[in-house]
Short mmCIF file of C-alpha atoms in Angstrom, two decimals:
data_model
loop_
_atom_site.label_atom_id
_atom_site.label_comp_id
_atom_site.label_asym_id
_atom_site.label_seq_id
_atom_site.Cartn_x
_atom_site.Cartn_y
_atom_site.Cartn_z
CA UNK G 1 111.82 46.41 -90.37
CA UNK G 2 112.29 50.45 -90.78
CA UNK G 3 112.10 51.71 -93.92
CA UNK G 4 110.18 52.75 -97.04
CA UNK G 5 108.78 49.39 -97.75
CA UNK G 6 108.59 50.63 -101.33
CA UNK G 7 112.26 50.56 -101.67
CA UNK G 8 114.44 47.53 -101.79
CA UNK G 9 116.10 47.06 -98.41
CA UNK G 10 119.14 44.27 -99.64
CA UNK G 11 119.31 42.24 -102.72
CA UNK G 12 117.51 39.64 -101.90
CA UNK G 13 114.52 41.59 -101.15
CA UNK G 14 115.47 42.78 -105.00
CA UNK G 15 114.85 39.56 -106.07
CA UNK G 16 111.49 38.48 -104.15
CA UNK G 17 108.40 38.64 -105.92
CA UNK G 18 106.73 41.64 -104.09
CA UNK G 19 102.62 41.97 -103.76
CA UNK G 20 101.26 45.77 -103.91
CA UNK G 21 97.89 47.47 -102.95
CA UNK G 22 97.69 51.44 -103.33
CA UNK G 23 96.52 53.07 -100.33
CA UNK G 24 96.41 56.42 -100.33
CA UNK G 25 96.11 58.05 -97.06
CA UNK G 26 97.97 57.76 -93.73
CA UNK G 27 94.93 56.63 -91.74
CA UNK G 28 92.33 54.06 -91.96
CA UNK G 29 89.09 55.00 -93.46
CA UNK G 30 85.73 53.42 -92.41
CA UNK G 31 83.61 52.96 -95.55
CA UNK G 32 80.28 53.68 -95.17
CA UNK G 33 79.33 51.32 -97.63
CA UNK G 34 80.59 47.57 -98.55
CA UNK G 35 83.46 47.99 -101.24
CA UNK G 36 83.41 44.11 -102.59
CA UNK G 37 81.05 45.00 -105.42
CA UNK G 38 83.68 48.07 -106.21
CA UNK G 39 85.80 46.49 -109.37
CA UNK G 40 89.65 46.38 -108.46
CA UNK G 41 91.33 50.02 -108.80
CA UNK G 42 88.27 51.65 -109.28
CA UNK G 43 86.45 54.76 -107.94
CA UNK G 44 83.90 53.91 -104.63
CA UNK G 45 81.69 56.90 -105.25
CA UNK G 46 79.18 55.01 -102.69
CA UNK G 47 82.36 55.59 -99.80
CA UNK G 48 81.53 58.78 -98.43
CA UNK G 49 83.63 60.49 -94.99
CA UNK G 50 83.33 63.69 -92.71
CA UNK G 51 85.52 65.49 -96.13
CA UNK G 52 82.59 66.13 -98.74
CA UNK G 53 85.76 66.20 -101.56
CA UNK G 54 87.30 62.62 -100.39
CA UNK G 55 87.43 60.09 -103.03
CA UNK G 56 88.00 56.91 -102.68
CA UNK G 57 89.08 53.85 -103.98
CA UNK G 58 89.12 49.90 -103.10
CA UNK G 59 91.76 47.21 -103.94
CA UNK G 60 91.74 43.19 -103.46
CA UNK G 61 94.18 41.82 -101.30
CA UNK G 62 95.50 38.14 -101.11
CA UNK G 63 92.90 37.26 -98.76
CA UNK G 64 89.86 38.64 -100.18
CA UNK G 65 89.28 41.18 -98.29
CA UNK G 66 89.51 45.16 -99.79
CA UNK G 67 91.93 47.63 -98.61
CA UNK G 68 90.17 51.30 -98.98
CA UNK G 69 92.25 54.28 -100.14
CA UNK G 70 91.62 57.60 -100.66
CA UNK G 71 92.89 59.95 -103.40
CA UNK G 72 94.60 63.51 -102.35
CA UNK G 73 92.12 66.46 -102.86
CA UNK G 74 92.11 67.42 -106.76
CA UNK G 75 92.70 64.01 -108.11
CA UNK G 76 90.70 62.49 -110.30
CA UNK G 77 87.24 61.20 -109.20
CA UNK G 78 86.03 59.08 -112.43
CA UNK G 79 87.33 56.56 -114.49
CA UNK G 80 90.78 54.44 -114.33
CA UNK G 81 93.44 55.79 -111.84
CA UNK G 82 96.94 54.65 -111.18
CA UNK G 83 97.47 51.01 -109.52
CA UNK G 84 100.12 49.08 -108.70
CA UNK G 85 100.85 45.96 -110.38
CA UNK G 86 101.26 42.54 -108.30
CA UNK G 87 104.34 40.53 -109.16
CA UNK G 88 108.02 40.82 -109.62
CA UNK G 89 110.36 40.10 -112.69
CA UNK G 90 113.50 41.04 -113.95
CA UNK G 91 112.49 40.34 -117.69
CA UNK G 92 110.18 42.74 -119.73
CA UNK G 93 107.65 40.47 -121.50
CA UNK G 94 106.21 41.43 -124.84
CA UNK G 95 104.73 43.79 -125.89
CA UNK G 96 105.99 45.79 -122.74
CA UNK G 97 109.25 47.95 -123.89
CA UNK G 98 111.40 50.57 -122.29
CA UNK G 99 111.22 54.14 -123.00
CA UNK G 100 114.38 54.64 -124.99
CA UNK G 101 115.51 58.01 -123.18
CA UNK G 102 113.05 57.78 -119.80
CA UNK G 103 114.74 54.44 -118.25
CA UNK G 104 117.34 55.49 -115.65
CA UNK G 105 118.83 52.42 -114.41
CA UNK G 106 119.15 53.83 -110.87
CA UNK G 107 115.07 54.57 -111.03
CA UNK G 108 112.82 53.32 -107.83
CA UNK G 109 109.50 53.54 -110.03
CA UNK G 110 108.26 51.98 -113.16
CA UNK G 111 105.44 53.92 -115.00
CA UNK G 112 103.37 51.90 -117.36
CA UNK G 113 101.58 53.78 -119.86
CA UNK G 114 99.94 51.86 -123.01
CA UNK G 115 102.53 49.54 -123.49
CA UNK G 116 105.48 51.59 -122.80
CA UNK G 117 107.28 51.64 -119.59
CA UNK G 118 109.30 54.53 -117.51
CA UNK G 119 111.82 53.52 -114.97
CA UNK G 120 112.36 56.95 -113.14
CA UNK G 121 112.72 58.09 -109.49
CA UNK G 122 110.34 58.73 -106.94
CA UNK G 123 111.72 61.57 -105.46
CA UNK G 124 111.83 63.63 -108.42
CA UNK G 125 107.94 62.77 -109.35
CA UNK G 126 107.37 63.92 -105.40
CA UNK G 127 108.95 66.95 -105.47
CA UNK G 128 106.99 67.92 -108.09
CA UNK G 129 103.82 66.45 -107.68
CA UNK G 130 101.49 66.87 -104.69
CA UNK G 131 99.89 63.43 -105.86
CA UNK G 132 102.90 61.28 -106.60
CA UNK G 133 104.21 62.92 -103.36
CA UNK G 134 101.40 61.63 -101.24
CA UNK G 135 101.45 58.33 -103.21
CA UNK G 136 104.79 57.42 -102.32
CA UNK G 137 104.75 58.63 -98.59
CA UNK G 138 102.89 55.29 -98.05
CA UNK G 139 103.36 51.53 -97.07
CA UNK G 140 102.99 48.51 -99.34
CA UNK G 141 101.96 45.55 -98.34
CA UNK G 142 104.47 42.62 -97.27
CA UNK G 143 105.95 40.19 -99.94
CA UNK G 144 104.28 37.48 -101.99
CA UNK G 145 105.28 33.93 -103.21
CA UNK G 146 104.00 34.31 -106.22
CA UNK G 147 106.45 33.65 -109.16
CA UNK G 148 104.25 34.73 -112.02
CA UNK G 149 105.17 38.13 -113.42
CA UNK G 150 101.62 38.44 -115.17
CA UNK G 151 98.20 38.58 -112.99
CA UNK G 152 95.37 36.92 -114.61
CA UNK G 153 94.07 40.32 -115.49
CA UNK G 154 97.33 41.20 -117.84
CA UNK G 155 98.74 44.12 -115.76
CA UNK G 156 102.64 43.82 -115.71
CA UNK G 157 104.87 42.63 -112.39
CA UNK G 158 106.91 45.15 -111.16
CA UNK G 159 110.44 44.90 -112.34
CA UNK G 160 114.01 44.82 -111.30
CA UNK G 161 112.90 45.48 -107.87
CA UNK G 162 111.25 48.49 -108.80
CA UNK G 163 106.95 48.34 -108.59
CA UNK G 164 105.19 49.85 -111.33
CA UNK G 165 102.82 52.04 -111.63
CA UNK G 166 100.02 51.71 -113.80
CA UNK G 167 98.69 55.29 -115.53
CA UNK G 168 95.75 55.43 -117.73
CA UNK G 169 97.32 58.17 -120.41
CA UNK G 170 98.75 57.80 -123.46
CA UNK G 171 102.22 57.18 -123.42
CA UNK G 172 103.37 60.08 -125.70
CA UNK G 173 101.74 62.38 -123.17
CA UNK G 174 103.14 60.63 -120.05
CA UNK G 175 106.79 60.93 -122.17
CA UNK G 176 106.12 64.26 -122.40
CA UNK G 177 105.25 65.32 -119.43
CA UNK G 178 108.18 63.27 -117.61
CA UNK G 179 110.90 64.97 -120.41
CA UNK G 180 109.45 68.62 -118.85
CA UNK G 181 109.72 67.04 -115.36
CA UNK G 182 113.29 65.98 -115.72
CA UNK G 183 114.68 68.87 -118.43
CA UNK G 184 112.53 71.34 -117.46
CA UNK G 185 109.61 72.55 -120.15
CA UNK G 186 110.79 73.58 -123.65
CA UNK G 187 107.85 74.53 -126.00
CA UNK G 188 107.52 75.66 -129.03
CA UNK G 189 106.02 78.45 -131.28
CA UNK G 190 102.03 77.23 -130.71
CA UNK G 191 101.91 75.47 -133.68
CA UNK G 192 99.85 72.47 -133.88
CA UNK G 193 102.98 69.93 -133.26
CA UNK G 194 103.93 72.09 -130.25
CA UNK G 195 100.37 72.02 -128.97
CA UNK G 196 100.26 68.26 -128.86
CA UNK G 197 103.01 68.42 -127.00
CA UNK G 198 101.89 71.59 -124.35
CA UNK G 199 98.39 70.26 -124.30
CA UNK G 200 99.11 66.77 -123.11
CA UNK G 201 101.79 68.37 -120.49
CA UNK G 202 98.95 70.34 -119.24
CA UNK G 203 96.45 67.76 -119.02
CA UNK G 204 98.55 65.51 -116.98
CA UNK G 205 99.97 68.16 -114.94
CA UNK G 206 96.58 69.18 -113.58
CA UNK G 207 95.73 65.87 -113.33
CA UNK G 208 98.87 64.70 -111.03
CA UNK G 209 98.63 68.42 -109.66
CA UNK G 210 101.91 69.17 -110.54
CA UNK G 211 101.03 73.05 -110.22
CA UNK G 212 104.17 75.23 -111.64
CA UNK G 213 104.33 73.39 -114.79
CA UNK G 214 100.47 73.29 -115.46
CA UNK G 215 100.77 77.49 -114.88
CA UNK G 216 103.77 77.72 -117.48
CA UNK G 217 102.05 75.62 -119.84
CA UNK G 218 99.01 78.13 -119.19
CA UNK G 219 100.93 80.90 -120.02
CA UNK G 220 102.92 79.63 -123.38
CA UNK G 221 99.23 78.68 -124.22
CA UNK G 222 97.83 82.14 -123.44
CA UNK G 223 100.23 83.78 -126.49
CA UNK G 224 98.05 82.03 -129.46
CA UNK G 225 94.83 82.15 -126.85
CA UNK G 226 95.22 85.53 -125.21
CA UNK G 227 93.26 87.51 -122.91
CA UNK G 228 93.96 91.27 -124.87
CA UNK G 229 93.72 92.42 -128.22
CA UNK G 230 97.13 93.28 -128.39
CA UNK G 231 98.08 90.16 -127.98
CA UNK G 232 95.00 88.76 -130.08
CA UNK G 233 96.90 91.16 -132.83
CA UNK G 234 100.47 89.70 -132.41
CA UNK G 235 99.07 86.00 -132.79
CA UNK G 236 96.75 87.34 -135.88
CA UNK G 237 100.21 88.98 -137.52
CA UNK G 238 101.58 85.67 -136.98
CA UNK G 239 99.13 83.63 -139.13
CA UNK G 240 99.60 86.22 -142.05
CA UNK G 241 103.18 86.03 -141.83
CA UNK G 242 102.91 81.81 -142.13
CA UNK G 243 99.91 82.20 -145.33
CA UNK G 244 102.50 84.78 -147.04
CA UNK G 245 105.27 81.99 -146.39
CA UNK G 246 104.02 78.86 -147.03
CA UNK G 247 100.77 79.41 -149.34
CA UNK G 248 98.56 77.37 -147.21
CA UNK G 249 95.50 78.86 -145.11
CA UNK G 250 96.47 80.51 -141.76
CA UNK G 251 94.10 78.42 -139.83
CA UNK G 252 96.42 75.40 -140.60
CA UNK G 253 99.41 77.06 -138.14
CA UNK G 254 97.32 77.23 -135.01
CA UNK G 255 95.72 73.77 -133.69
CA UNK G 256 92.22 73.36 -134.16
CA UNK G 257 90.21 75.69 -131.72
CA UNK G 258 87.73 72.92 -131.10
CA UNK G 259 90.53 71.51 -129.49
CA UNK G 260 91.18 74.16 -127.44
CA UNK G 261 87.91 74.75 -126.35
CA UNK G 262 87.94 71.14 -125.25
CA UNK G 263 90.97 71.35 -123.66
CA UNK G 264 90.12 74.24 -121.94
CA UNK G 265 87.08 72.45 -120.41
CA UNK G 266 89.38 69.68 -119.37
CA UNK G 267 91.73 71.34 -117.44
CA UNK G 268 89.45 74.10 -116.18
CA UNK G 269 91.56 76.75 -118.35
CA UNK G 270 88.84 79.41 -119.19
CA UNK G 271 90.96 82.08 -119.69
CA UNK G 272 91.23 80.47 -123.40
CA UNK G 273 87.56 80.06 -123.84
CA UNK G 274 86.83 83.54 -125.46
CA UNK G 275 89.94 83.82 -128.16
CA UNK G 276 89.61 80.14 -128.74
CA UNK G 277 85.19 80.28 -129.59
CA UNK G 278 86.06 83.85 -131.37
CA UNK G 279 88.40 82.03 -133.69
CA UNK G 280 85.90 79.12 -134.23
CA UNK G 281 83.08 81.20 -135.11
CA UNK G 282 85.19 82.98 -138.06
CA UNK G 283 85.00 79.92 -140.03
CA UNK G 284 81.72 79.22 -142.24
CA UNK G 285 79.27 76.36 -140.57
CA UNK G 286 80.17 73.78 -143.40
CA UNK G 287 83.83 74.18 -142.59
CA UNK G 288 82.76 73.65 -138.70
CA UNK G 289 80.73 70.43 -139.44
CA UNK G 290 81.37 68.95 -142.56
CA UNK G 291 84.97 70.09 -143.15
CA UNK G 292 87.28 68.66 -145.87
CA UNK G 293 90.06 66.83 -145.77
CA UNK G 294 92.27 70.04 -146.51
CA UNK G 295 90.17 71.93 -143.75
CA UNK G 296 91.86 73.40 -140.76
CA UNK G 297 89.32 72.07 -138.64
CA UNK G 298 89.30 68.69 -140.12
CA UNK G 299 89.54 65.81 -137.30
CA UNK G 300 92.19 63.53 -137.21
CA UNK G 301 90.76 59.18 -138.20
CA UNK G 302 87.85 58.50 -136.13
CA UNK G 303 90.15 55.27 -134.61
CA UNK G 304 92.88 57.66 -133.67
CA UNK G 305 93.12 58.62 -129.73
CA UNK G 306 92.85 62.47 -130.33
CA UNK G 307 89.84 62.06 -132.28
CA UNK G 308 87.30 62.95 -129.22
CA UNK G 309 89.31 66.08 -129.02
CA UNK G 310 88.06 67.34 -132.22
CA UNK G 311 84.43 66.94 -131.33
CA UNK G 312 82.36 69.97 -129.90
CA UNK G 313 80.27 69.05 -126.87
CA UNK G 314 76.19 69.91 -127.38
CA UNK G 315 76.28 72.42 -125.33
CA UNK G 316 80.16 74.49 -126.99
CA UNK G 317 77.84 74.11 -130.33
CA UNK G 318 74.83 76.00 -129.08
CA UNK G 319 77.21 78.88 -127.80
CA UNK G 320 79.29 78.47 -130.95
CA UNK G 321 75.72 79.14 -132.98
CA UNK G 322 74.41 81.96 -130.60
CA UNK G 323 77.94 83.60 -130.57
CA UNK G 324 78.14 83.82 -134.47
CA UNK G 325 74.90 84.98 -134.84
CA UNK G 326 75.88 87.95 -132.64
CA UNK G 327 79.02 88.78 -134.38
CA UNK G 328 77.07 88.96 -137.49
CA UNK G 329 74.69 91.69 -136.60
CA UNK G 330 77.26 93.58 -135.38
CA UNK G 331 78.94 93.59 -138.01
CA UNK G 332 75.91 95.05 -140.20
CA UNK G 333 75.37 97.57 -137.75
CA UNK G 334 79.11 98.49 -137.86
CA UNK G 335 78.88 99.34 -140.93
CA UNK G 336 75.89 100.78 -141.08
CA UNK G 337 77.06 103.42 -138.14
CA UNK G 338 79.60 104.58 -140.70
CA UNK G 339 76.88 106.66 -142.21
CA UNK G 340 75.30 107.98 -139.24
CA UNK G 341 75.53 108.00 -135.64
CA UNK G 342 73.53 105.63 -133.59
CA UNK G 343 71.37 107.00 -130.52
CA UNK G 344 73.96 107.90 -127.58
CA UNK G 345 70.98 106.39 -125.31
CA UNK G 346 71.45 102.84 -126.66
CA UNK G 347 73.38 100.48 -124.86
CA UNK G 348 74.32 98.56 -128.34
CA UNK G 349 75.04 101.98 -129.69
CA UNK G 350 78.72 102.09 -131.71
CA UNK G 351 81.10 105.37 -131.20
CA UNK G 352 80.24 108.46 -133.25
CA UNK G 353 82.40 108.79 -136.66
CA UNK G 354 80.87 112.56 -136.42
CA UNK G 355 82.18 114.81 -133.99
CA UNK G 356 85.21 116.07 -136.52
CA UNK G 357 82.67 117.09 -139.23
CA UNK G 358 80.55 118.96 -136.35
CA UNK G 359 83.39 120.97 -135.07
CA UNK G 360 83.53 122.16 -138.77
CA UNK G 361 80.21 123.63 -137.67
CA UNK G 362 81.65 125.35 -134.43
CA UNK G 363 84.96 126.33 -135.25
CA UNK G 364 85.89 128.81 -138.42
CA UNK G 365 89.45 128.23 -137.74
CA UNK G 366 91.76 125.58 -135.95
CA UNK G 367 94.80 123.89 -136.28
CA UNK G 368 95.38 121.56 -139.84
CA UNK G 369 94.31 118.64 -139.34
CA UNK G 370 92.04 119.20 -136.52
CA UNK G 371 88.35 119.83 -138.18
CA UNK G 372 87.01 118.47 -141.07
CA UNK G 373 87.92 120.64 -144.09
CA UNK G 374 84.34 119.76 -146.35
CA UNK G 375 81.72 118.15 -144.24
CA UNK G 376 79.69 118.17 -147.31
CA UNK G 377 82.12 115.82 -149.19
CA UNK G 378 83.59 113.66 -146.63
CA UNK G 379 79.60 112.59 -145.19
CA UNK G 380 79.55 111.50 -149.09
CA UNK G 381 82.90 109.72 -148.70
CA UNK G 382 81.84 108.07 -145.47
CA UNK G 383 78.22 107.02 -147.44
CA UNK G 384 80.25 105.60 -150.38
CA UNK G 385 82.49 103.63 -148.02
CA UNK G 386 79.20 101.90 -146.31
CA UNK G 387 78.36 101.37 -149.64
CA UNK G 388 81.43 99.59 -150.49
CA UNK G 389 81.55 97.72 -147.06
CA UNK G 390 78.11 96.53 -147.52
CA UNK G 391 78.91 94.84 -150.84
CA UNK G 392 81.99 93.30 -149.60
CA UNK G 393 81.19 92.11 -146.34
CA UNK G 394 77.22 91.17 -146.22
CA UNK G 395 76.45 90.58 -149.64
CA UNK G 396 79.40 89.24 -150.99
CA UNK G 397 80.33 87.20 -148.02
CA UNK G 398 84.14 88.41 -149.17
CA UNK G 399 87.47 87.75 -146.34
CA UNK G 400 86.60 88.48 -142.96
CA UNK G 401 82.51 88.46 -142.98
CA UNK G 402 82.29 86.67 -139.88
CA UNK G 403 85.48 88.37 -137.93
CA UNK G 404 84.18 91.59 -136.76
CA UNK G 405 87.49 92.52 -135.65
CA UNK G 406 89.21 92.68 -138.85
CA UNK G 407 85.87 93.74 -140.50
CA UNK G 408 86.74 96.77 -138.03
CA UNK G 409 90.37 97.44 -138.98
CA UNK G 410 89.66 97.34 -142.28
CA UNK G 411 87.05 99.85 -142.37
CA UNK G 412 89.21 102.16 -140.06
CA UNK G 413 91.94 102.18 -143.08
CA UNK G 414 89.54 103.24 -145.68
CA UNK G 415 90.52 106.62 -145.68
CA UNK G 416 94.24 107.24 -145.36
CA UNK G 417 95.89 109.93 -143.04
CA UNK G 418 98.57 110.37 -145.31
CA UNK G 419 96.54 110.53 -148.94
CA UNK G 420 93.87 111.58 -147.79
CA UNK G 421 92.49 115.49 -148.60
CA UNK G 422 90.49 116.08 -144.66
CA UNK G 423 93.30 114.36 -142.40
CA UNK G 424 90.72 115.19 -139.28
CA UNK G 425 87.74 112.69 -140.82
CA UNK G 426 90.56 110.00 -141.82
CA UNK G 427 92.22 110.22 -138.67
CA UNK G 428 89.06 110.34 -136.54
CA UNK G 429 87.62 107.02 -138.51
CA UNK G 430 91.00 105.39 -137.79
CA UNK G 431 90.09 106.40 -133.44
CA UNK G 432 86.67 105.15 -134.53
CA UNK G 433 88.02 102.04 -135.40
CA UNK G 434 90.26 101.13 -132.64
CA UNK G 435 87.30 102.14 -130.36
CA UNK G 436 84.92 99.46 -131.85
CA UNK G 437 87.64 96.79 -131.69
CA UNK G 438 88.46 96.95 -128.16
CA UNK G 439 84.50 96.84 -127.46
CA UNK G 440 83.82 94.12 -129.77
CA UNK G 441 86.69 92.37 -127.95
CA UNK G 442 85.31 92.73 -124.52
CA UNK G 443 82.00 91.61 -125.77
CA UNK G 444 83.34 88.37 -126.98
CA UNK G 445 82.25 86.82 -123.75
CA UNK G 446 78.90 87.69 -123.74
CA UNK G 447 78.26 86.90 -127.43
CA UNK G 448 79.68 82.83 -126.61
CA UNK G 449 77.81 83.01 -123.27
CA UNK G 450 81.33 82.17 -121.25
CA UNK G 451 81.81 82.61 -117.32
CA UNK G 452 85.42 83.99 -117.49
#
């Protein structure tokens, strides 16, 4: 009969248990390899065809034989994917239960995820969702007589008429991600509740390559993670504001930039590499790896779900290491070219705090404000202020040792404009300044050895 065969045709097909097999492409593929050692619903990654970027995937049908699929490009290649359950009920068995907002009673589609099921509609997921779109577009196979609404493996019958669809993701995330899908996408102020929410949105959007709402999810991300230190300075200005209002340390407002960096990995989002390593490398080694329970950067219970998203890889540790280790000298010889001007030739070389206090030497007369007044006594100010900074930063390991960027904007407001008595050698450390900040931001890269 014509027809989506996914889609009951009269009520009695409603009731009639129904038998399902993915396949995902239009056309038959020849496997190049035998697929009956391939567990059920797994990736074949010994099926190869004329596409070098096919995956595919084998089921068992009633007869024994395998039916061979093949995922849409971008899909996941490793691991569970979504399968369709085998039987038919109108009951929801324990310790299945219903999403108490995502069940719409006129849904074609079941999602299982953990042990909490979606009934929601197949055309919405399509238009969406290149992957759900090509899912759907395809035949199931003909009706069963089975009558059991469990298969021997435990994976739930479909139900009132509608199959379901079995997704390996945690159910808060699939919840999530369905809410922005319906509702449209709503987030938050970056805070860590409002990352748990955006972060599992854009893992399962690039996943299911649903492609507008992984980019907005990008984008709200990119205002705590940015890409310019403008922005870096809004999200910093942020922080303060929450440490000034609630007491608590600032880290504790922004998630846990280990778990950005591994998100970021995930999802292929490099763009929040750099801010997200910067911020990690501000915070003292024991704080990284043996944190307290009060730590920002303290993991959630080993059994919890999240917990692997709190681990650094091998590999994120060594640049972690190497990229602290660079911020550190630079910020000794920050300070250092306070006093005197490194070598123009060097590529390393910081801007010169001294061409005000030479035009002193050029010039009898300008404009207030434009030449240093005393070059005797401000190179003394400038030598005491190194001094200071020295103590503070290096020796004392005081606030902001290992953030060169504030270490920066600090020592660009040592000498005030406005009390100062040579306005040209306060304002020209406060251009100084800026200068070094924007370089140390582009640097940031380099020091974490990142390919953005």
């Amino acid at each position: 009969m014509a027809g989506n065969p996914l889609l009951p045709r009269t009520a009695q097909d409603i009731d009639t248990p129904r038998t399902s097999i993915t396949v995902l492409m239009r056309e038959p593929v020849q496997p190049s390899a035998p697929l009956s050692t391939n567990p059920p619903g797994r990736v074949n990654d010994s099926t190869t065809s004329s596409s070098s970027t096919a995956t595919f995937v084998s089921f068992p049908s009633e007869d024994g034989d395998f039916t061979t699929a093949r995922l849409p490009p971008g899909s996941p290649k490793r691991g569970k994917i979504p399968c369709w359950s085998t039987f038919d009920t109108k009951e929801i068995p324990p310790p299945f239960t219903r999403h108490p907002d995502l069940w719409f009673t006129d849904g074609s589609v079941v999602l299982r995820a953990e042990e909490t099921l979606f009934r929601v509609h197949m055309s919405q997921l399509s238009r969406h969702s290149a992957f759900f779109r090509d899912l759907f577009s395809l035949p199931q196979p003909a009706s069963s007589d089975k009558l059991s609404n469990v298969d021997p493996s435990g994976v739930l019958s479909t139900v009132e008429g509608c199959p379901v669809l079995h997704l390996d993701d945690s159910a808060q995330d699939v919840a999530n991600l369905l809410i922005a899908l319906y509702d449209g996408p709503t987030f938050g102020n970056n805070d860590r509740n409002d990352f748990a929410v955006v972060s599992g949105i854009l893992r399962l959007s690039t996943k299911y390559l649903v492609d507008a709402l992984r980019a907005k999810s990008l984008a709200h991300l990119s205002i705590a993670w940015p890409s310019s230190l403008k922005c870096w300075d809004v999200r910093e200005d942020r922080a303060r504001m929450y440490e000034l209002d609630t007491g608590q340390s600032r880290g504790l407002f922004y998630p846990s930039p280990i778990a950005v960096i591994n998100l970021a990995r995930e999802v292929n989002a490099t763009s929040l590499l750099p801010p997200a390593f910067y911020d990690l490398s501000r915070y003292h080694y024991t704080q990284i790896f043996e944190p307290g329970e009060d730590d920002p950067l303290h993991p959630p219970p080993a059994s919890s779900s999240t917990y692997k998203h709190h681990i650094l890889s091998n590999l994120d540790t060594q640049k972690l290491c190497l990229g602290k280790e660079y911020s550190s000298h630079f910020i000794t010889s920050l300070i250092q070219s306070m006093a005197a001007p490194s070598p123009s030739t060097s590529s390393h070389s910081h801007h010169s705090l001294h061409p005000t206090i030479a035009s002193h030497r050029r010039r009898g007369s300008s404009k207030p404000g434009e030449v240093c007044i005393s070059a005797a006594a401000c190179r003394k100010d400038f030598s005491e202020l190194v001094d200071l900074a020295t103590q503070h930063y290096i020796f004392d390991r005081e606030k902001g040792c290992s953030d060169p960027l504030y270490v920066a904007e600090e020592l660009g407001q040592l000498k005030s404009a406005e009390f100062s008595e040579c306005i040209a050698c306060a304002k020209s450390l406060e251009g100084w300044a800026s200068k070094e900040r924007e370089r140390i931001w582009k640097l940031i890269p380099t020091w974490f050895r990142l390919d953005v």
